[in-house]
Coordinates of C-alpha atoms in Angstrom, one line a residue:
M158 CA -22.4 109.4 164.5
A159 CA -23.2 113.1 163.8
Q160 CA -19.5 114.0 164.2
I161 CA -18.5 111.2 161.7
H162 CA -21.0 112.5 159.1
Y163 CA -19.6 116.0 159.6
Y164 CA -16.0 114.9 158.9
K165 CA -17.2 112.9 155.9
R166 CA -18.9 115.8 154.4
F167 CA -15.9 118.0 155.0
E168 CA -13.6 115.5 153.3
N169 CA -15.9 115.2 150.3
N170 CA -16.1 119.0 150.0
L171 CA -12.3 119.3 150.2
V172 CA -11.8 116.7 147.5
R173 CA -14.4 118.3 145.3
K174 CA -12.9 121.8 145.7
T175 CA -9.4 120.5 145.1
K176 CA -10.5 118.7 141.9
N177 CA -12.3 121.7 140.7
G178 CA -9.3 123.9 141.4
V179 CA -6.9 121.6 139.5
V180 CA -9.3 121.4 136.6
W181 CA -9.6 125.2 136.6
L182 CA -5.8 125.7 136.7
F183 CA -5.2 123.3 133.8
K184 CA -8.0 125.1 131.8
K185 CA -6.3 128.4 132.4
I186 CA -2.9 127.0 131.5
G187 CA -4.4 125.5 128.3
N188 CA -6.1 128.7 127.4
F189 CA -2.9 130.6 127.9
F190 CA -0.9 128.3 125.6
L191 CA -3.8 128.3 123.2
A192 CA -3.8 132.1 123.1
I193 CA -0.1 132.2 122.6
F194 CA -0.4 129.6 119.7
K195 CA -3.2 131.7 118.1
F196 CA -1.1 134.8 118.5
L197 CA 2.0 133.2 116.9
S198 CA -0.2 131.7 114.2
R199 CA -1.6 135.1 113.3
R200 CA -0.5 136.0 109.8
Y201 CA 0.4 139.4 108.5
T202 CA 0.8 140.7 104.9
I203 CA 3.7 142.9 104.0
V204 CA 3.1 145.0 100.8
L205 CA 6.0 146.4 98.8
V206 CA 5.0 149.1 96.3
P207 CA 7.9 150.0 94.0
H208 CA 8.0 153.6 92.5
S209 CA 9.1 152.4 89.1
E210 CA 6.8 149.4 88.7
K211 CA 3.1 148.9 88.8
K212 CA 3.4 145.4 90.2
I213 CA 2.9 145.1 93.9
H214 CA 4.7 142.5 95.9
N215 CA 3.0 140.8 98.8
F216 CA 4.7 138.8 101.5
H217 CA 2.7 136.8 104.0
V218 CA 4.4 136.1 107.3
S219 CA 3.4 134.8 110.6
V220 CA 4.2 136.2 114.1
I221 CA 6.3 133.0 114.8
A222 CA 8.3 133.7 111.7
I223 CA 9.0 137.3 112.8
V224 CA 10.0 136.1 116.3
L225 CA 12.3 133.5 114.8
F226 CA 13.8 136.1 112.5
F227 CA 14.6 138.5 115.4
L228 CA 15.9 135.6 117.5
V229 CA 18.3 134.6 114.7
F230 CA 19.2 138.3 114.0
F231 CA 20.0 139.1 117.6
G232 CA 21.8 135.7 118.0
I233 CA 24.1 136.5 115.0
A234 CA 24.6 140.1 116.2
G235 CA 25.4 138.9 119.7
T236 CA 27.8 136.3 118.4
F237 CA 29.5 139.0 116.3
F238 CA 30.0 141.3 119.2
W239 CA 31.2 138.5 121.5
Y240 CA 33.7 137.3 118.9
S241 CA 34.9 140.9 118.4
A242 CA 35.5 141.3 122.1
F243 CA 37.1 137.9 122.4
S244 CA 39.4 138.6 119.4
G245 CA 40.5 141.9 121.1
L246 CA 41.4 140.1 124.3
K247 CA 43.3 137.4 122.3
R248 CA 45.1 140.1 120.4
G249 CA 46.2 141.6 123.7
D250 CA 47.3 138.2 124.9
I251 CA 49.2 137.6 121.6
A252 CA 51.0 141.0 122.0
E253 CA 52.0 140.1 125.5
W254 CA 53.2 136.7 124.5
N255 CA 55.2 138.3 121.7
S256 CA 56.8 140.7 124.2
E257 CA 57.6 137.8 126.6
L258 CA 59.0 135.8 123.6
K259 CA 61.3 138.7 122.7
D260 CA 62.5 139.0 126.4
T261 CA 63.1 135.2 126.4
Q262 CA 65.1 135.4 123.2
I263 CA 67.2 138.3 124.7
N264 CA 67.8 136.2 127.8
L265 CA 68.7 133.2 125.7
E266 CA 71.2 135.2 123.8
Q267 CA 72.7 136.5 127.0
L268 CA 72.9 132.9 128.2
R269 CA 74.6 131.9 125.1
N270 CA 77.2 134.6 125.5
E271 CA 77.7 133.6 129.1
V272 CA 78.2 130.0 128.2
S273 CA 80.6 131.0 125.4
Q274 CA 82.6 133.1 127.9
L275 CA 82.5 130.3 130.5
S276 CA 83.8 127.8 127.9
R277 CA 86.7 130.1 127.0
A278 CA 87.5 130.5 130.7
A279 CA 87.3 126.7 131.2
R280 CA 89.8 126.2 128.3
G281 CA 92.1 128.8 129.9
F282 CA 91.7 127.1 133.2
E283 CA 92.5 123.7 131.7
A284 CA 95.7 125.1 130.2
V285 CA 96.8 126.7 133.5
L286 CA 95.9 123.6 135.5
S287 CA 97.8 121.3 133.1
S288 CA 100.8 123.6 133.2
T289 CA 100.7 123.7 137.0
L290 CA 100.4 119.9 137.3
L291 CA 103.4 119.5 135.0
S292 CA 105.5 122.1 136.9
L293 CA 104.7 120.2 140.1
G294 CA 105.8 116.9 138.5
S295 CA 102.3 115.5 138.1
T296 CA 100.6 114.1 135.0
P297 CA 97.6 116.3 134.0
G298 CA 95.5 113.2 133.4
T299 CA 92.5 113.0 131.1
L300 CA 91.3 116.6 131.4
N301 CA 89.8 117.6 128.0
F302 CA 87.9 120.7 127.1
T303 CA 88.7 121.2 123.5
A304 CA 85.9 123.1 121.8
P305 CA 86.1 124.9 118.4
S306 CA 85.9 128.7 118.4
D307 CA 82.9 128.6 116.0
R308 CA 79.9 128.2 118.4
S309 CA 77.7 126.9 115.6
S310 CA 79.8 123.7 115.5
F311 CA 80.3 123.5 119.2
F312 CA 80.3 119.7 120.1
N313 CA 79.5 118.9 116.5
L314 CA 75.8 119.8 116.8
S315 CA 73.6 121.1 114.0
R316 CA 73.4 124.8 113.5
G317 CA 69.7 125.0 114.0
D318 CA 69.5 123.1 117.3
D319 CA 70.6 126.1 119.4
I320 CA 68.9 125.2 122.6
L321 CA 70.2 121.6 122.6
K322 CA 73.6 122.9 121.8
E323 CA 73.6 125.3 124.8
M324 CA 72.4 122.5 127.1
D325 CA 75.2 120.3 125.8
D326 CA 77.7 123.1 126.4
I327 CA 76.6 123.3 130.1
R328 CA 76.7 119.6 130.5
H329 CA 80.1 119.4 129.0
L330 CA 81.3 122.1 131.4
A331 CA 79.8 120.3 134.3
V332 CA 81.6 117.1 133.3
Y333 CA 84.8 118.9 132.8
L334 CA 84.6 120.7 136.2
S335 CA 83.8 117.4 137.9
S336 CA 86.9 115.8 136.2
A337 CA 89.0 118.8 137.4
V338 CA 88.2 118.1 141.1
D339 CA 90.8 115.3 141.5
P340 CA 93.7 117.3 139.8
V341 CA 92.9 120.2 142.1
K342 CA 92.9 117.9 145.1
E343 CA 96.2 116.6 143.9
I344 CA 97.7 120.1 143.7
G345 CA 96.4 120.8 147.2
S346 CA 98.1 117.5 148.4
I347 CA 101.4 118.5 146.7
L348 CA 101.2 122.0 148.1
D349 CA 100.4 120.7 151.6
S350 CA 103.4 118.3 151.4
Q351 CA 105.6 121.2 150.2
S352 CA 104.2 123.5 152.9
A353 CA 105.1 120.8 155.5
I354 CA 108.7 120.7 154.1
L355 CA 109.0 124.5 154.0
S356 CA 107.8 124.7 157.6
E357 CA 110.7 122.4 158.6
I358 CA 113.5 124.5 157.1
P359 CA 114.5 128.1 158.0
S360 CA 112.5 129.9 155.2
I361 CA 110.9 133.0 156.6
W362 CA 112.1 136.5 157.8
P363 CA 113.1 136.2 161.4
I364 CA 111.5 139.5 162.5
R365 CA 107.7 139.6 162.8
G366 CA 106.0 141.4 160.0
G367 CA 109.0 141.3 157.7
I368 CA 110.4 144.6 159.1
G369 CA 114.0 145.6 159.5
H370 CA 116.9 145.9 157.1
F371 CA 120.4 144.5 156.7
T372 CA 123.2 146.1 158.7
A373 CA 125.8 143.4 158.1
M374 CA 125.9 140.6 155.5
F375 CA 127.2 137.1 155.7
G376 CA 131.0 136.7 154.9
I377 CA 134.0 138.9 155.4
N378 CA 133.1 142.2 157.1
R379 CA 135.1 144.8 159.1
D380 CA 134.8 144.5 162.9
P381 CA 132.8 147.5 164.1
F382 CA 135.0 147.8 167.2
T383 CA 138.5 147.1 165.7
G384 CA 138.0 147.8 162.0
A385 CA 139.9 144.6 161.2
P386 CA 138.4 142.1 158.7
H387 CA 136.7 139.1 160.2
M388 CA 134.3 136.3 159.1
H389 CA 130.7 137.2 159.9
T390 CA 128.9 133.9 160.3
G391 CA 125.4 135.3 160.0
I392 CA 123.5 138.4 159.0
D393 CA 122.6 141.4 161.2
L394 CA 119.1 142.8 160.9
S395 CA 118.0 146.1 162.6
T396 CA 114.8 148.0 163.2
Y397 CA 116.6 150.8 165.1
R398 CA 114.8 149.9 168.3
S399 CA 114.6 147.2 171.0
G400 CA 111.5 145.0 171.7
D401 CA 110.4 144.0 168.2
P402 CA 109.4 140.3 168.2
I403 CA 111.7 137.7 166.8
V404 CA 110.2 134.5 165.4
A405 CA 111.3 131.0 164.8
T406 CA 112.1 130.6 161.1
A407 CA 111.1 126.9 161.1
D408 CA 109.5 124.3 163.2
G409 CA 111.9 122.8 165.8
Q410 CA 113.0 122.5 169.4
V411 CA 114.8 125.0 171.5
A412 CA 118.2 123.2 171.9
Y413 CA 120.1 125.8 173.9
M414 CA 119.6 129.3 175.5
G415 CA 122.5 131.2 176.9
Y416 CA 124.3 134.5 177.6
E417 CA 127.7 135.6 176.3
P418 CA 128.7 139.1 177.7
S419 CA 131.5 139.6 175.3
G420 CA 129.9 137.8 172.3
F421 CA 126.3 137.0 171.4
G422 CA 124.7 138.3 174.5
N423 CA 121.3 136.6 175.1
Y424 CA 121.0 134.0 172.3
I425 CA 118.8 131.0 171.4
I426 CA 119.7 127.9 169.3
I427 CA 116.9 125.9 167.7
R428 CA 117.3 122.5 166.2
H429 CA 115.2 121.7 163.1
Q430 CA 114.5 118.8 160.8
H431 CA 117.0 117.8 158.0
G432 CA 120.1 118.8 160.0
F433 CA 119.3 122.6 160.3
Y434 CA 120.1 124.7 163.3
T435 CA 119.4 128.5 163.7
R436 CA 120.9 131.0 166.1
Y437 CA 119.3 134.2 167.3
A438 CA 121.6 136.6 169.2
H439 CA 121.8 139.9 171.1
L440 CA 118.2 139.4 172.4
L441 CA 116.6 141.7 174.9
S442 CA 114.7 138.8 176.5
F443 CA 113.4 135.3 175.8
R444 CA 109.9 134.1 175.2
V445 CA 110.7 130.3 175.2
E446 CA 112.4 127.7 177.4
T447 CA 115.0 125.1 176.6
G448 CA 113.5 121.9 175.2
Q449 CA 110.3 123.7 174.1
M450 CA 108.8 122.8 170.7
V451 CA 108.2 125.8 168.6
K452 CA 106.3 126.4 165.3
Q453 CA 107.5 128.4 162.3
G454 CA 106.5 132.0 162.9
E455 CA 106.1 131.6 166.7
T456 CA 107.7 134.4 168.8
I457 CA 110.8 133.3 170.7
G458 CA 112.2 136.5 171.9
Y459 CA 112.7 140.3 171.3
I460 CA 115.4 142.4 169.6
G461 CA 117.9 143.8 172.1
N462 CA 121.5 145.2 172.4
T463 CA 123.0 142.6 174.7
G464 CA 126.6 141.3 174.4
R465 CA 129.1 142.7 172.0
S466 CA 126.8 145.0 170.0
T467 CA 126.8 148.6 168.8
G468 CA 123.0 149.0 168.8
P469 CA 119.7 147.1 168.9
H470 CA 119.7 144.4 166.2
L471 CA 119.4 140.7 165.6
H472 CA 122.3 138.5 164.6
Y473 CA 120.8 135.5 162.7
E474 CA 122.7 132.3 161.7
V475 CA 121.7 129.2 159.8
H476 CA 123.7 125.9 160.2
I477 CA 123.4 122.7 158.3
G478 CA 125.1 120.1 160.5
S479 CA 128.5 121.6 161.4
D480 CA 128.6 123.9 158.4
V481 CA 127.5 127.5 158.6
V482 CA 125.6 128.8 155.5
N483 CA 124.4 132.1 154.2
P484 CA 120.9 132.7 155.7
V485 CA 120.0 135.0 152.8
K486 CA 119.6 131.9 150.5
Y487 CA 116.7 130.7 152.7
L488 CA 114.9 134.0 153.6
N489 CA 111.4 134.6 152.3
I490 CA 111.0 131.3 150.6
R491 CA 107.5 131.5 152.0
P492 CA 105.5 134.4 153.5
N493 CA 106.1 135.2 157.2
P494 CA 103.0 133.8 159.0
A495 CA 101.3 136.0 161.5
R496 CA 101.0 134.5 165.0

């Protein structure tokens, strides 16, 4: 029981001390705010004594009024300095924006010039493309890139709407170039078909690289051994040396290979499409076999001095059916392909 009474007394003392402490704290806080209120409520008199007048002016102000005055004053001053600093930053931003705007205007003007040049190039391309299609026997179609030279009326847009005008220029060019795809494909198809035809007829120089020169032409010539006139059924081409590659002048099949000691020496006859035959004579050696299919520009042998010959050269003939024709009419119709 003694222990219970001890804890009870301790609890009562703790509660009492806590209550007294809280009451003391609130009194201190109340006295502090009361002292502040009394200080702010304290009134002062400001006396103004003019030099030229006898009347004295008295102003009664309280501490709280003075505090409010300084708060308002420093608030206005702080706002003024903050606005000045903010305005300086904004002026710097505006100057930077103006510089960027000038750069953008310069780039826009350059873009306009580029679009103008591109439109002129497109009109030139249209003219060339139409002319090419007509020359190839094809109809140009609906290609249309007619634009007035005055850029302010380009595509009938208003003068002030420059950006929209430039965008429409680019759109119009894109549409035009898209429409030009099919005609260009058509040209490619025509050229491919013509290339196939050209590869089937003897149309290139028979010595690789286009080297060599004429030493005898087709027609009546003097025989180099007898000096008598005779019909030369081909052309003679010489490089002044043996061993230069001889190429097939068209796609075909090796029809015959032979040797004539008193005539053509080593020679090759190739059969081509459309009734063409070609003969290559006085060869040093062969590179193909009878019956072999050869491509235009493919090496078939080498220049030599075999048979009835006065020096290294190539005797080249072109036949259409049973008729011999002048090979010069078919030389270099197309470039000599490198193989």
